[in-house]
């Protein structure tokens, strides 16, 4: 199961970080998404997410790109207040400040593993951006570092990752991003259940 989880992790991260493009959608279109996406569970959440994305991809034309870009931006970028902040510290700080104590604790975990995380374009993101935390999860999954996985999930990603999924599902205007919100939730469900993760109880401020 963890092998399948590691396989899908970079794709989840990429779809919450990179602008959609015709090239990206064409790559998806060349493959049967329903067949390619790992069968983590047979849950309703997984089924709905895969179906929404599969149908969107099969019907996609370049005329839809402006709408898809608008959806990505209103969810994760702006203008105005983004609907879905992607930094853990945003949810764990009463003032929604980034790079707070939770970020520092996560950085200590990363330093202890002796690795460095970076976005594909070299953007200087705080380490608790969900795309980087998922990169960290992928690393510990592939390395079989069970204890580190439990800490990273139980104290960081699982604590606020569900809120990210909920907000994507609530605010997505296209089936493409609605589908990814559902698949993020299913991913977290499987990751937590299959690895016996105990989540730290924290108040969320976002």
mmCIF file of C-alpha atoms in Angstrom:
data_model
loop_
_atom_site.group_PDB
_atom_site.id
_atom_site.type_symbol
_atom_site.label_atom_id
_atom_site.label_comp_id
_atom_site.label_asym_id
_atom_site.label_seq_id
_atom_site.Cartn_x
_atom_site.Cartn_y
_atom_site.Cartn_z
ATOM 1 C CA UNK A 1 0.000 0.000 0.000
ATOM 2 C CA UNK A 2 2.767 2.462 0.884
ATOM 3 C CA UNK A 3 4.347 1.856 -2.533
ATOM 4 C CA UNK A 4 1.109 2.954 -4.221
ATOM 5 C CA UNK A 5 0.837 5.917 -1.856
ATOM 6 C CA UNK A 6 4.374 6.989 -2.725
ATOM 7 C CA UNK A 7 3.580 6.632 -6.440
ATOM 8 C CA UNK A 8 0.614 9.019 -6.363
ATOM 9 C CA UNK A 9 2.130 11.550 -3.947
ATOM 10 C CA UNK A 10 4.068 13.636 -6.538
ATOM 11 C CA UNK A 11 0.974 13.928 -8.732
ATOM 12 C CA UNK A 12 -1.139 15.180 -5.832
ATOM 13 C CA UNK A 13 1.555 17.701 -4.977
ATOM 14 C CA UNK A 14 1.960 18.894 -8.567
ATOM 15 C CA UNK A 15 -1.731 19.587 -9.070
ATOM 16 C CA UNK A 16 -1.788 21.922 -6.061
ATOM 17 C CA UNK A 17 1.413 23.725 -7.048
ATOM 18 C CA UNK A 18 1.739 24.012 -10.829
ATOM 19 C CA UNK A 19 -0.555 26.030 -13.072
ATOM 20 C CA UNK A 20 -2.596 23.760 -15.337
ATOM 21 C CA UNK A 21 -1.567 23.762 -18.978
ATOM 22 C CA UNK A 22 -2.639 22.230 -22.271
ATOM 23 C CA UNK A 23 0.504 20.086 -22.144
ATOM 24 C CA UNK A 24 -0.391 18.738 -18.707
ATOM 25 C CA UNK A 25 -3.934 17.895 -19.780
ATOM 26 C CA UNK A 26 -2.689 16.275 -22.979
ATOM 27 C CA UNK A 27 -0.380 14.016 -20.969
ATOM 28 C CA UNK A 28 -3.322 12.987 -18.804
ATOM 29 C CA UNK A 29 -5.435 12.482 -21.921
ATOM 30 C CA UNK A 30 -2.926 10.062 -23.438
ATOM 31 C CA UNK A 31 -3.553 7.662 -20.574
ATOM 32 C CA UNK A 32 -6.637 6.145 -19.002
ATOM 33 C CA UNK A 33 -6.683 8.044 -15.715
ATOM 34 C CA UNK A 34 -9.117 5.596 -14.158
ATOM 35 C CA UNK A 35 -6.766 2.713 -14.961
ATOM 36 C CA UNK A 36 -3.549 4.550 -14.079
ATOM 37 C CA UNK A 37 -4.582 6.012 -10.727
ATOM 38 C CA UNK A 38 -3.646 3.498 -7.987
ATOM 39 C CA UNK A 39 -6.596 1.671 -6.436
ATOM 40 C CA UNK A 40 -5.873 2.811 -2.900
ATOM 41 C CA UNK A 41 -9.422 2.020 -1.818
ATOM 42 C CA UNK A 42 -12.798 1.305 -3.345
ATOM 43 C CA UNK A 43 -14.303 4.147 -1.333
ATOM 44 C CA UNK A 44 -17.016 6.431 -2.655
ATOM 45 C CA UNK A 45 -14.629 9.360 -2.249
ATOM 46 C CA UNK A 46 -12.009 7.726 -4.451
ATOM 47 C CA UNK A 47 -14.572 6.630 -7.035
ATOM 48 C CA UNK A 48 -16.128 10.099 -7.315
ATOM 49 C CA UNK A 49 -12.739 11.804 -7.542
ATOM 50 C CA UNK A 50 -11.399 9.535 -10.272
ATOM 51 C CA UNK A 51 -14.651 9.731 -12.256
ATOM 52 C CA UNK A 52 -14.752 13.541 -12.129
ATOM 53 C CA UNK A 53 -11.146 13.868 -13.304
ATOM 54 C CA UNK A 54 -11.461 11.132 -15.952
ATOM 55 C CA UNK A 55 -14.573 12.702 -17.448
ATOM 56 C CA UNK A 56 -13.050 16.177 -17.391
ATOM 57 C CA UNK A 57 -9.877 14.988 -19.122
ATOM 58 C CA UNK A 58 -11.750 13.023 -21.794
ATOM 59 C CA UNK A 59 -13.796 16.095 -22.759
ATOM 60 C CA UNK A 60 -11.053 18.687 -22.369
ATOM 61 C CA UNK A 61 -10.158 21.137 -25.139
ATOM 62 C CA UNK A 62 -7.801 24.103 -25.053
ATOM 63 C CA UNK A 63 -10.840 26.424 -24.936
ATOM 64 C CA UNK A 64 -11.345 25.292 -21.336
ATOM 65 C CA UNK A 65 -7.864 26.317 -20.195
ATOM 66 C CA UNK A 66 -8.789 29.898 -19.155
ATOM 67 C CA UNK A 67 -11.547 28.548 -16.906
ATOM 68 C CA UNK A 68 -9.233 25.917 -15.454
ATOM 69 C CA UNK A 69 -6.518 28.520 -14.816
ATOM 70 C CA UNK A 70 -9.055 30.793 -13.154
ATOM 71 C CA UNK A 71 -10.108 27.953 -10.863
ATOM 72 C CA UNK A 72 -6.507 27.129 -9.946
ATOM 73 C CA UNK A 73 -5.765 30.757 -9.171
ATOM 74 C CA UNK A 74 -8.870 31.428 -7.109
ATOM 75 C CA UNK A 75 -8.162 28.293 -5.091
ATOM 76 C CA UNK A 76 -4.417 28.551 -4.490
ATOM 77 C CA UNK A 77 -3.064 31.933 -5.630
ATOM 78 C CA UNK A 78 -5.435 34.897 -5.852
ATOM 79 C CA UNK A 79 -6.037 37.737 -6.730
ATOM 80 C CA UNK A 80 -7.663 38.620 -3.463
ATOM 81 C CA UNK A 81 -7.750 36.167 -0.607
ATOM 82 C CA UNK A 82 -6.963 32.654 -1.791
ATOM 83 C CA UNK A 83 -9.666 30.133 -0.994
ATOM 84 C CA UNK A 84 -7.260 27.353 -0.018
ATOM 85 C CA UNK A 85 -4.033 28.372 1.747
ATOM 86 C CA UNK A 86 -1.528 25.553 1.367
ATOM 87 C CA UNK A 87 0.768 26.173 4.360
ATOM 88 C CA UNK A 88 0.316 24.258 7.589
ATOM 89 C CA UNK A 89 1.309 27.231 9.731
ATOM 90 C CA UNK A 90 -1.627 29.221 8.320
ATOM 91 C CA UNK A 91 -4.054 26.807 9.970
ATOM 92 C CA UNK A 92 -2.061 26.379 13.181
ATOM 93 C CA UNK A 93 -1.597 30.090 13.926
ATOM 94 C CA UNK A 94 -4.421 32.155 15.425
ATOM 95 C CA UNK A 95 -3.299 35.076 13.268
ATOM 96 C CA UNK A 96 -2.823 32.878 10.178
ATOM 97 C CA UNK A 97 0.874 33.755 10.084
ATOM 98 C CA UNK A 98 3.317 31.698 8.074
ATOM 99 C CA UNK A 99 6.609 30.261 9.324
ATOM 100 C CA UNK A 100 5.515 29.940 12.937
ATOM 101 C CA UNK A 101 6.531 27.373 15.583
ATOM 102 C CA UNK A 102 4.954 24.479 13.660
ATOM 103 C CA UNK A 103 7.111 25.308 10.627
ATOM 104 C CA UNK A 104 10.217 25.369 12.787
ATOM 105 C CA UNK A 105 9.369 21.954 14.268
ATOM 106 C CA UNK A 106 8.874 20.528 10.786
ATOM 107 C CA UNK A 107 12.196 21.978 9.667
ATOM 108 C CA UNK A 108 13.868 20.219 12.604
ATOM 109 C CA UNK A 109 12.402 16.909 11.400
ATOM 110 C CA UNK A 110 13.687 17.557 7.899
ATOM 111 C CA UNK A 111 17.153 18.477 9.188
ATOM 112 C CA UNK A 112 17.243 15.290 11.278
ATOM 113 C CA UNK A 113 16.633 13.281 8.093
ATOM 114 C CA UNK A 114 19.526 15.064 6.403
ATOM 115 C CA UNK A 115 17.558 16.102 3.332
ATOM 116 C CA UNK A 116 16.567 19.321 1.617
ATOM 117 C CA UNK A 117 13.198 19.963 0.058
ATOM 118 C CA UNK A 118 12.691 22.256 -2.902
ATOM 119 C CA UNK A 119 10.025 23.013 -5.457
ATOM 120 C CA UNK A 120 10.693 22.065 -9.061
ATOM 121 C CA UNK A 121 11.002 25.727 -10.076
ATOM 122 C CA UNK A 122 13.178 26.688 -7.109
ATOM 123 C CA UNK A 123 10.525 28.946 -5.602
ATOM 124 C CA UNK A 124 11.413 29.805 -2.009
ATOM 125 C CA UNK A 125 8.379 28.284 -0.266
ATOM 126 C CA UNK A 126 8.172 27.665 3.493
ATOM 127 C CA UNK A 127 8.776 23.974 4.192
ATOM 128 C CA UNK A 128 5.203 23.477 5.396
ATOM 129 C CA UNK A 129 3.729 24.183 1.946
ATOM 130 C CA UNK A 130 1.683 21.076 1.193
ATOM 131 C CA UNK A 131 3.643 20.274 -1.972
ATOM 132 C CA UNK A 132 6.877 20.118 0.064
ATOM 133 C CA UNK A 133 5.296 18.193 2.937
ATOM 134 C CA UNK A 134 4.021 15.650 0.404
ATOM 135 C CA UNK A 135 7.547 15.478 -1.014
ATOM 136 C CA UNK A 136 8.731 14.681 2.506
ATOM 137 C CA UNK A 137 6.038 12.015 2.899
ATOM 138 C CA UNK A 138 7.103 10.453 -0.406
ATOM 139 C CA UNK A 139 10.697 10.287 0.849
ATOM 140 C CA UNK A 140 9.884 8.560 4.148
ATOM 141 C CA UNK A 141 7.477 6.172 2.404
ATOM 142 C CA UNK A 142 10.122 5.120 -0.100
ATOM 143 C CA UNK A 143 12.769 4.830 2.615
ATOM 144 C CA UNK A 144 10.479 2.805 4.898
ATOM 145 C CA UNK A 145 10.997 5.251 7.767
ATOM 146 C CA UNK A 146 7.908 4.293 9.752
ATOM 147 C CA UNK A 147 8.596 6.330 12.875
ATOM 148 C CA UNK A 148 9.352 9.493 10.902
ATOM 149 C CA UNK A 149 6.208 8.959 8.830
ATOM 150 C CA UNK A 150 4.060 8.744 11.951
ATOM 151 C CA UNK A 151 5.519 11.960 13.336
ATOM 152 C CA UNK A 152 5.273 13.911 10.069
ATOM 153 C CA UNK A 153 1.667 12.832 9.581
ATOM 154 C CA UNK A 154 0.484 12.836 13.180
ATOM 155 C CA UNK A 155 1.967 16.213 14.060
ATOM 156 C CA UNK A 156 1.850 17.990 10.707
ATOM 157 C CA UNK A 157 0.141 16.915 7.473
ATOM 158 C CA UNK A 158 -2.808 14.950 8.877
ATOM 159 C CA UNK A 159 -3.566 17.732 11.356
ATOM 160 C CA UNK A 160 -4.351 20.331 8.672
ATOM 161 C CA UNK A 161 -4.333 18.385 5.397
ATOM 162 C CA UNK A 162 -7.979 17.409 5.741
ATOM 163 C CA UNK A 163 -8.888 21.089 6.022
ATOM 164 C CA UNK A 164 -7.084 21.734 2.742
ATOM 165 C CA UNK A 165 -9.076 18.932 1.097
ATOM 166 C CA UNK A 166 -12.351 20.252 2.548
ATOM 167 C CA UNK A 167 -11.688 23.757 1.238
ATOM 168 C CA UNK A 168 -10.807 22.492 -2.250
ATOM 169 C CA UNK A 169 -14.011 20.460 -2.337
ATOM 170 C CA UNK A 170 -16.017 23.443 -1.083
ATOM 171 C CA UNK A 171 -14.596 26.069 -3.441
ATOM 172 C CA UNK A 172 -13.588 24.262 -6.649
ATOM 173 C CA UNK A 173 -15.448 25.529 -9.697
ATOM 174 C CA UNK A 174 -14.283 22.790 -12.068
ATOM 175 C CA UNK A 175 -14.672 19.034 -11.815
ATOM 176 C CA UNK A 176 -10.914 18.713 -12.308
ATOM 177 C CA UNK A 177 -10.036 20.383 -9.015
ATOM 178 C CA UNK A 178 -13.081 19.037 -7.219
ATOM 179 C CA UNK A 179 -11.802 15.591 -8.159
ATOM 180 C CA UNK A 180 -8.328 16.323 -6.787
ATOM 181 C CA UNK A 181 -9.833 17.584 -3.541
ATOM 182 C CA UNK A 182 -11.661 14.289 -3.148
ATOM 183 C CA UNK A 183 -8.547 12.284 -4.003
ATOM 184 C CA UNK A 184 -6.489 14.241 -1.457
ATOM 185 C CA UNK A 185 -9.029 13.314 1.214
ATOM 186 C CA UNK A 186 -8.968 9.654 0.167
ATOM 187 C CA UNK A 187 -5.156 9.696 0.103
ATOM 188 C CA UNK A 188 -5.042 10.999 3.678
ATOM 189 C CA UNK A 189 -7.629 8.424 4.796
ATOM 190 C CA UNK A 190 -5.563 5.548 3.408
ATOM 191 C CA UNK A 191 -2.231 6.957 4.583
ATOM 192 C CA UNK A 192 -3.479 7.353 8.141
ATOM 193 C CA UNK A 193 -5.399 4.087 8.391
ATOM 194 C CA UNK A 194 -2.786 1.864 6.762
ATOM 195 C CA UNK A 195 0.029 3.260 8.920
ATOM 196 C CA UNK A 196 -1.822 3.480 12.242
ATOM 197 C CA UNK A 197 -1.336 7.228 12.532
ATOM 198 C CA UNK A 198 -2.527 8.971 15.693
ATOM 199 C CA UNK A 199 -3.279 12.617 14.926
ATOM 200 C CA UNK A 200 -2.275 15.339 17.338
ATOM 201 C CA UNK A 201 -5.309 17.319 18.467
ATOM 202 C CA UNK A 202 -4.922 20.940 17.410
ATOM 203 C CA UNK A 203 -7.285 23.863 16.946
ATOM 204 C CA UNK A 204 -7.343 25.017 13.350
ATOM 205 C CA UNK A 205 -7.622 28.725 12.607
ATOM 206 C CA UNK A 206 -8.429 28.597 8.938
#
